[in-house]
C-alpha cells in the first residue's frame, strides 16, 4: 500500500559535502520506510555552479550560452549520482537521471530555458519498480537534444514542474534556513519565520531578490496551484507553506523586506529629448535578450535628458557594448555604469489598500542618511535603489520600522 508521491528538492548547501549527502539519503529513506513514493531533485554540490562560471570566465569572458549550459549541467550530474550511491549504501533502491533522460523538454533559450513539456514515463516506470528516483535539477534538453539550463536557482523549478506533472501529493523544498522569513535571516537575525505566504507575495519577494525560491518556480506553482513546503534540510520542523490564499483577519501592511545586490545601473547622459529615442535604445537591448529592470528618465530643461536603468550584473559587459553603440547613433553623451548599487524593497498585499507606506519607507531611509537614487512601485511592493554600502542598514531599519521582528 502506497501513501502517495512526494517530490523533495535539496539545494546546494544541503548537499555541500559527503556528510550532508549522507544526511539527505537518511531523510529520503526515512520517507521511503513510511511507504511514500519519492522523486528527489538535487542541485549541484555547494558553490559548484559559481565555481564553474568562474572557470569559464578564465577561458572566455563572453562564453557561448550553449557551452555554458553544457558546463553548468555537469554540477547537478555529480550530485544525483552521489546521492544514489548514498541511498544504495543504506540498503534502498534508487536510480539517478539527468533532466534530458527524464524527458524535461525546453525551448532553445540557453541559460534561461523554459520548460515546454515533461514526458514523465521513465520516472513512473522506475517508481513502479519501487525505486527512489533522483533527478538532476536546473536542466533540460531541447527537441534538438541540446542541453539547456533553467536560470539560476532553477532546481526549484524542476521540482515544482515535476510535482505538477506527476500529480504529487506534496512538493517539499529543503534548504539551509527553516522556511521563508520576513527578510533574509543572514542579514537580520531578528527576522521571523512566516507560517504561510501566498504565491503572489512569494513571487514578488523572489523577483525582488529573496533568493530562497526561484521566481519562475513560483509562477509555475501559482499557475497550476502546486502548494510548496519550504523547510530545513538539517532540522525536522515544519517550515513555510506557499499557497494560493492565506486567511488573515486583516492584510498585513508589509510582510517582507528584500535585497538584491545583483543589479547594475547604467546612465546615458544628454539623450536628445525627442519622440522615439527611448524606443530605439530599449529595442536594441530587448532584441539582444537583455532584460531591463527599473527605468528613470530625468526631466529635461535644455532639450536633452539623462536616462538611467538597471540590469542584471551578469549582463553588464554585453549591455555596455550595445548601449555605447546606440548612444553614438542617437547622438547622446557619455554612458556611465555603477555596480555599487543595491535594490531594497518592501513587499505586502496590504499596501494595496493603505496609503503612507511609501512615505514611511522614504522617511526611514532618510533618517539613516541613505540617499535614494531610483524608485519603482508595483501593486504590492516598493523598491529603492541605494548605494550598496548602505544595503544591510536599510534592510534592518525597514524591518524594524514596519514591525516585522515582533
Ligand atoms: P538552496 O541552495 O537550498 O537553493 P539558496 O541559497 O538558493 O538555497 O536559498 C537559501 C538562502 O536564501 C538562505 O540561506 C537565505 O540567506 C536566503 N534568503 C533570502 N531571503 C530570504 C527570506 N526572506 N527567507 C529565507 N531565506 C532567505
Ligand atoms: N545549481 C544551480 C544554481 O546554483 C541551480 C540551483 O541551485 O537551483 O543556480
Ligand atoms: Mg536556490
XYZ file of C-alpha atoms and ligand atoms in Angstrom:
443
model
C 0.000 0.000 0.000
C 1.491 3.320 -1.065
C 0.755 6.506 0.754
C 1.345 8.793 -2.201
C 4.097 10.593 -4.060
C 6.342 13.309 -2.630
C 8.725 15.456 -4.667
C 11.628 16.611 -2.497
C 14.253 19.106 -3.629
C 17.585 19.594 -1.883
C 19.569 22.769 -2.599
C 23.324 23.157 -2.978
C 24.105 23.781 0.683
C 22.099 20.691 1.664
C 24.445 18.501 -0.384
C 27.637 20.533 0.092
C 29.770 17.652 1.407
C 29.817 13.895 1.962
C 28.245 14.074 5.394
C 25.379 16.221 4.147
C 24.739 13.934 1.199
C 24.548 11.051 3.660
C 22.082 13.068 5.753
C 19.890 13.689 2.729
C 19.991 9.960 1.978
C 18.844 9.259 5.539
C 15.954 11.674 5.289
C 14.839 10.406 1.909
C 14.924 6.765 3.009
C 13.006 7.561 6.198
C 10.115 8.660 3.958
C 10.557 5.555 1.856
C 10.321 3.454 5.014
C 6.976 5.118 5.603
C 5.882 3.857 2.186
C 5.950 7.067 0.201
C 6.986 7.092 -3.441
C 9.765 9.624 -3.868
C 11.147 11.784 -6.627
C 14.190 13.651 -5.366
C 15.573 16.710 -7.174
C 19.077 17.872 -6.297
C 21.203 20.933 -7.016
C 24.941 20.986 -7.586
C 27.177 20.492 -4.534
C 27.719 23.712 -2.545
C 29.078 26.513 -4.734
C 29.854 24.304 -7.732
C 27.768 26.364 -10.173
C 29.516 29.617 -9.180
C 32.888 27.907 -9.458
C 32.091 26.632 -12.951
C 31.004 30.130 -14.042
C 34.268 31.480 -12.660
C 36.225 28.811 -14.517
C 34.520 29.614 -17.808
C 35.310 33.312 -17.343
C 39.007 32.473 -17.151
C 38.786 30.912 -20.597
C 36.415 33.347 -22.276
C 34.681 36.420 -20.842
C 31.817 36.067 -23.292
C 31.313 32.306 -23.494
C 28.722 30.802 -25.808
C 25.481 30.222 -23.918
C 25.105 26.724 -25.321
C 28.530 25.758 -23.975
C 27.726 27.389 -20.612
C 24.729 25.070 -20.317
C 26.864 22.090 -21.255
C 29.283 23.100 -18.494
C 26.856 24.062 -15.719
C 24.662 20.999 -16.127
C 27.604 18.827 -15.043
C 27.280 20.139 -11.465
C 23.893 18.510 -10.939
C 25.013 15.320 -12.647
C 27.611 14.810 -9.911
C 25.086 15.261 -7.091
C 22.473 12.843 -8.430
C 24.989 10.034 -8.829
C 26.471 10.572 -5.354
C 23.041 10.705 -3.723
C 22.011 7.484 -5.466
C 25.161 5.802 -4.132
C 24.489 7.083 -0.612
C 20.950 5.689 -0.763
C 22.199 2.335 -2.052
C 24.583 2.212 0.879
C 21.576 2.423 3.224
C 20.089 -0.600 1.529
C 17.438 1.083 -0.621
C 16.903 1.086 -4.357
C 17.469 4.360 -6.177
C 18.270 5.460 -9.712
C 19.593 8.810 -10.904
C 18.769 10.686 -14.109
C 19.721 13.852 -15.941
C 16.955 16.248 -16.972
C 17.209 15.034 -20.558
C 16.846 11.396 -19.525
C 13.530 12.067 -17.803
C 12.173 13.992 -20.758
C 12.315 17.577 -19.494
C 11.956 19.315 -22.851
C 12.684 23.039 -23.014
C 12.787 25.813 -25.589
C 16.144 26.857 -27.030
C 16.874 29.933 -24.908
C 20.100 28.711 -23.376
C 20.917 29.669 -19.753
C 17.275 30.621 -19.070
C 15.308 27.976 -20.929
C 11.591 27.447 -20.377
C 10.104 24.010 -19.879
C 7.831 23.143 -22.787
C 6.768 19.687 -21.662
C 7.794 16.797 -19.496
C 7.493 13.188 -20.534
C 7.179 11.511 -17.147
C 7.043 7.908 -18.414
C 10.538 6.869 -17.389
C 10.066 8.241 -13.873
C 6.729 6.448 -13.490
C 8.258 3.200 -14.710
C 11.043 3.339 -12.129
C 8.671 4.347 -9.329
C 6.559 1.333 -10.188
C 9.620 -0.867 -9.703
C 9.869 0.543 -6.187
C 12.858 2.782 -6.813
C 13.578 6.211 -5.393
C 14.006 8.390 -8.478
C 16.676 11.093 -8.326
C 16.576 13.853 -10.934
C 19.226 16.463 -11.708
C 17.722 19.901 -11.085
C 18.146 23.037 -13.189
C 18.421 21.312 -16.578
C 16.537 20.077 -19.585
C 17.011 19.397 -23.264
C 15.766 20.996 -26.469
C 13.990 18.982 -29.161
C 17.369 19.030 -30.946
C 18.934 17.300 -27.958
C 20.976 20.269 -26.818
C 21.342 20.529 -23.035
C 19.781 23.644 -21.515
C 19.616 25.163 -18.033
C 16.626 26.858 -16.420
C 18.180 30.009 -14.942
C 19.904 30.378 -11.568
C 18.086 28.627 -8.771
C 16.374 26.522 -11.436
C 16.259 23.306 -9.399
C 13.255 24.808 -7.607
C 11.538 24.958 -10.993
C 12.452 21.352 -11.791
C 10.844 20.271 -8.511
C 7.637 22.259 -8.963
C 7.248 21.212 -12.599
C 7.743 17.538 -11.717
C 5.285 17.806 -8.817
C 2.710 19.163 -11.251
C 3.427 16.666 -13.994
C 3.402 13.634 -11.685
C 0.425 14.919 -9.657
C 2.488 14.601 -6.479
C 0.776 14.785 -3.102
C 3.433 17.209 -1.829
C 6.318 19.345 -3.063
C 8.980 19.967 -0.444
C 11.901 22.344 -0.891
C 14.687 21.604 1.582
C 17.189 24.380 2.170
C 19.627 25.843 4.704
C 17.063 28.013 6.522
C 13.861 26.910 8.258
C 11.473 28.452 5.769
C 10.536 31.843 4.343
C 11.402 34.693 6.703
C 10.315 38.323 6.931
C 13.734 39.105 5.458
C 16.982 37.246 4.788
C 17.849 35.854 8.248
C 21.529 36.152 7.364
C 21.160 39.930 7.186
C 18.715 40.421 10.044
C 18.907 37.797 12.795
C 15.615 39.171 14.187
C 13.790 38.038 11.023
C 10.749 35.867 11.762
C 9.715 32.696 10.020
C 6.406 33.119 8.191
C 3.932 30.240 8.581
C 2.080 30.747 5.308
C 2.620 33.040 2.364
C 0.634 33.461 -0.867
C 2.017 32.748 -4.321
C 1.682 36.448 -5.153
C 3.680 37.640 -2.173
C 6.339 34.977 -2.665
C 6.594 35.747 -6.361
C 7.138 39.415 -5.591
C 9.709 38.642 -2.894
C 11.531 36.190 -5.165
C 11.551 38.599 -8.121
C 12.921 41.332 -5.878
C 15.818 39.265 -4.597
C 14.728 36.783 -1.892
C 16.996 34.055 -3.171
C 15.296 31.293 -1.192
C 12.906 30.410 -4.071
C 13.445 30.933 -7.780
C 10.787 33.373 -9.050
C 9.861 31.282 -12.093
C 9.196 28.241 -9.930
C 6.584 30.273 -8.052
C 4.990 31.394 -11.324
C 4.519 27.749 -12.274
C 3.304 26.786 -8.791
C 0.735 29.574 -8.957
C -0.434 28.673 -12.454
C -1.085 25.030 -11.544
C -1.770 25.550 -7.849
C 1.064 23.400 -6.524
C 1.414 24.056 -2.777
C 5.086 24.249 -1.734
C 6.538 23.460 1.652
C 9.883 25.233 2.207
C 11.745 23.705 5.134
C 15.123 22.985 6.691
C 17.229 20.094 5.473
C 19.010 19.992 8.821
C 16.093 20.077 11.276
C 12.881 18.111 11.314
C 10.487 21.007 11.771
C 7.612 22.397 9.716
C 8.678 25.341 7.570
C 6.608 27.725 5.432
C 3.691 26.822 3.168
C 3.452 28.760 -0.095
C -0.203 28.565 -1.106
C -2.972 30.300 -3.023
C -4.674 32.054 -0.197
C -3.800 32.887 3.378
C -6.648 33.626 5.745
C -5.627 36.599 7.791
C -8.113 38.680 9.730
C -6.567 41.778 8.163
C -3.945 42.015 5.483
C -0.531 42.766 6.879
C 0.799 46.023 5.519
C 4.325 44.804 4.822
C 5.133 41.123 5.025
C 8.739 41.096 3.896
C 11.846 43.106 3.048
C 14.102 42.008 0.206
C 17.540 42.944 -1.001
C 19.088 42.481 -4.417
C 22.750 43.216 -4.950
C 22.934 41.647 -8.386
C 21.906 44.698 -10.343
C 23.987 47.377 -12.026
C 22.879 50.853 -13.059
C 23.576 52.383 -16.435
C 23.103 56.050 -17.218
C 23.071 57.529 -20.706
C 23.795 61.235 -20.437
C 22.456 64.020 -22.650
C 19.949 61.967 -24.567
C 18.144 64.188 -27.141
C 14.618 64.854 -25.863
C 12.697 63.650 -28.922
C 9.988 61.048 -29.518
C 11.224 57.547 -30.347
C 14.632 57.804 -28.731
C 13.863 55.608 -25.711
C 12.234 53.049 -28.010
C 15.411 52.878 -30.092
C 17.655 52.149 -27.120
C 15.410 49.637 -25.394
C 14.529 47.807 -28.619
C 18.219 47.160 -29.202
C 18.520 45.756 -25.685
C 15.467 43.552 -25.842
C 16.394 42.060 -29.173
C 19.710 41.054 -27.613
C 17.905 39.349 -24.765
C 18.892 41.872 -22.058
C 16.063 42.363 -19.612
C 15.891 45.865 -18.267
C 14.536 46.483 -14.823
C 13.916 49.925 -13.374
C 14.000 52.855 -15.773
C 14.168 56.512 -14.821
C 14.213 59.434 -17.213
C 15.012 62.793 -15.732
C 13.011 65.819 -16.805
C 14.980 67.992 -19.135
C 15.456 71.719 -19.126
C 17.661 72.057 -22.157
C 16.105 69.623 -24.656
C 18.299 66.765 -23.520
C 17.898 64.387 -20.645
C 19.620 61.563 -18.726
C 18.158 58.060 -18.844
C 19.115 55.556 -16.155
C 18.129 51.921 -15.902
C 19.150 48.788 -14.077
C 20.019 45.342 -15.402
C 21.387 42.101 -14.030
C 25.106 42.492 -13.361
C 25.876 39.354 -15.337
C 24.680 41.149 -18.463
C 26.748 44.294 -17.898
C 29.526 43.741 -20.479
C 27.003 42.860 -23.184
C 24.725 45.779 -22.251
C 27.501 48.380 -22.176
C 28.552 47.374 -25.675
C 25.025 47.739 -27.052
C 24.269 50.973 -25.220
C 27.510 52.688 -26.248
C 26.737 51.936 -29.861
C 23.146 53.108 -29.526
C 24.221 56.288 -27.713
C 26.505 57.181 -30.580
C 23.750 56.608 -33.130
C 21.278 58.877 -31.358
C 23.935 61.481 -30.621
C 23.720 61.147 -26.875
C 26.585 61.812 -24.478
C 28.564 59.626 -22.132
C 27.479 56.188 -20.896
C 28.118 55.639 -17.187
C 27.907 52.438 -15.160
C 27.553 51.869 -11.441
C 27.958 48.399 -9.991
C 27.905 49.517 -6.366
C 24.158 49.694 -6.037
C 21.541 47.651 -4.219
C 17.807 47.400 -4.532
C 15.922 47.282 -1.259
C 12.201 46.558 -1.399
C 9.228 46.197 0.872
C 6.529 43.679 -0.085
C 2.993 43.224 1.208
C -0.510 42.699 -0.140
C -1.843 45.140 2.449
C -0.206 48.018 0.575
C -2.989 47.916 -1.998
C -5.441 49.414 0.446
C -3.224 51.645 2.545
C -1.575 54.938 1.868
C 1.525 56.323 3.516
C 3.586 53.167 3.156
C 5.958 54.742 0.632
C 6.382 57.836 2.778
C 7.263 55.666 5.746
C 9.855 53.812 3.689
C 11.478 57.004 2.358
C 11.483 58.557 5.830
C 13.217 55.514 7.287
C 15.940 55.676 4.642
C 16.326 59.433 5.079
C 16.568 59.017 8.837
C 19.543 56.711 8.210
C 21.060 59.259 5.801
C 20.626 56.893 2.859
C 20.143 58.591 -0.483
C 17.513 57.147 -2.839
C 18.721 57.018 -6.454
C 15.726 55.403 -8.131
C 12.243 54.350 -7.059
C 9.761 51.917 -8.531
C 6.457 50.585 -7.304
C 4.020 47.783 -8.040
C 0.660 46.923 -6.530
C 2.267 45.102 -3.649
C 5.825 46.417 -3.442
C 8.028 49.499 -3.364
C 11.694 49.376 -4.352
C 14.515 51.866 -3.937
C 17.962 51.791 -5.497
C 20.581 52.904 -2.987
C 24.358 52.696 -2.645
C 25.441 49.138 -1.878
C 27.336 50.046 1.285
C 24.038 51.029 2.943
C 22.184 47.861 1.916
C 22.226 45.993 5.219
C 21.450 49.094 7.288
C 18.489 49.796 5.034
C 17.121 46.256 5.382
C 17.458 46.215 9.168
C 15.966 49.636 9.719
C 12.982 48.936 7.434
C 12.464 45.571 9.132
C 12.308 47.356 12.463
C 10.201 50.291 11.244
C 7.497 48.047 9.771
C 7.389 45.956 12.943
C 8.457 42.686 11.344
C 10.697 41.468 14.151
C 7.811 41.278 16.637
P 19.481 26.374 -1.830
O 20.923 26.098 -2.041
O 18.853 25.459 -0.844
O 18.693 26.517 -3.095
P 19.596 29.253 -1.635
O 20.928 29.733 -1.215
O 19.217 29.349 -3.051
O 19.430 27.765 -1.076
O 18.461 29.990 -0.774
C 18.507 29.982 0.629
C 19.028 31.319 1.132
O 18.116 32.351 0.796
C 19.117 31.411 2.636
O 20.333 30.902 3.112
C 18.945 32.906 2.923
O 20.178 33.522 3.189
C 18.396 33.460 1.618
N 17.171 34.263 1.797
C 16.960 35.486 1.254
N 15.779 35.984 1.610
C 15.185 35.062 2.394
C 13.927 35.009 3.083
N 13.037 36.020 3.018
N 13.640 33.898 3.802
C 14.522 32.886 3.878
N 15.728 32.882 3.259
C 16.081 33.954 2.533
N 22.922 24.893 -9.217
C 22.071 25.873 -9.822
C 22.405 27.255 -9.290
O 23.290 27.390 -8.474
C 20.608 25.572 -9.671
C 20.085 25.587 -8.255
O 20.850 25.620 -7.296
O 18.852 25.572 -8.088
O 21.804 28.212 -9.701
Mg 18.260 28.055 -4.508
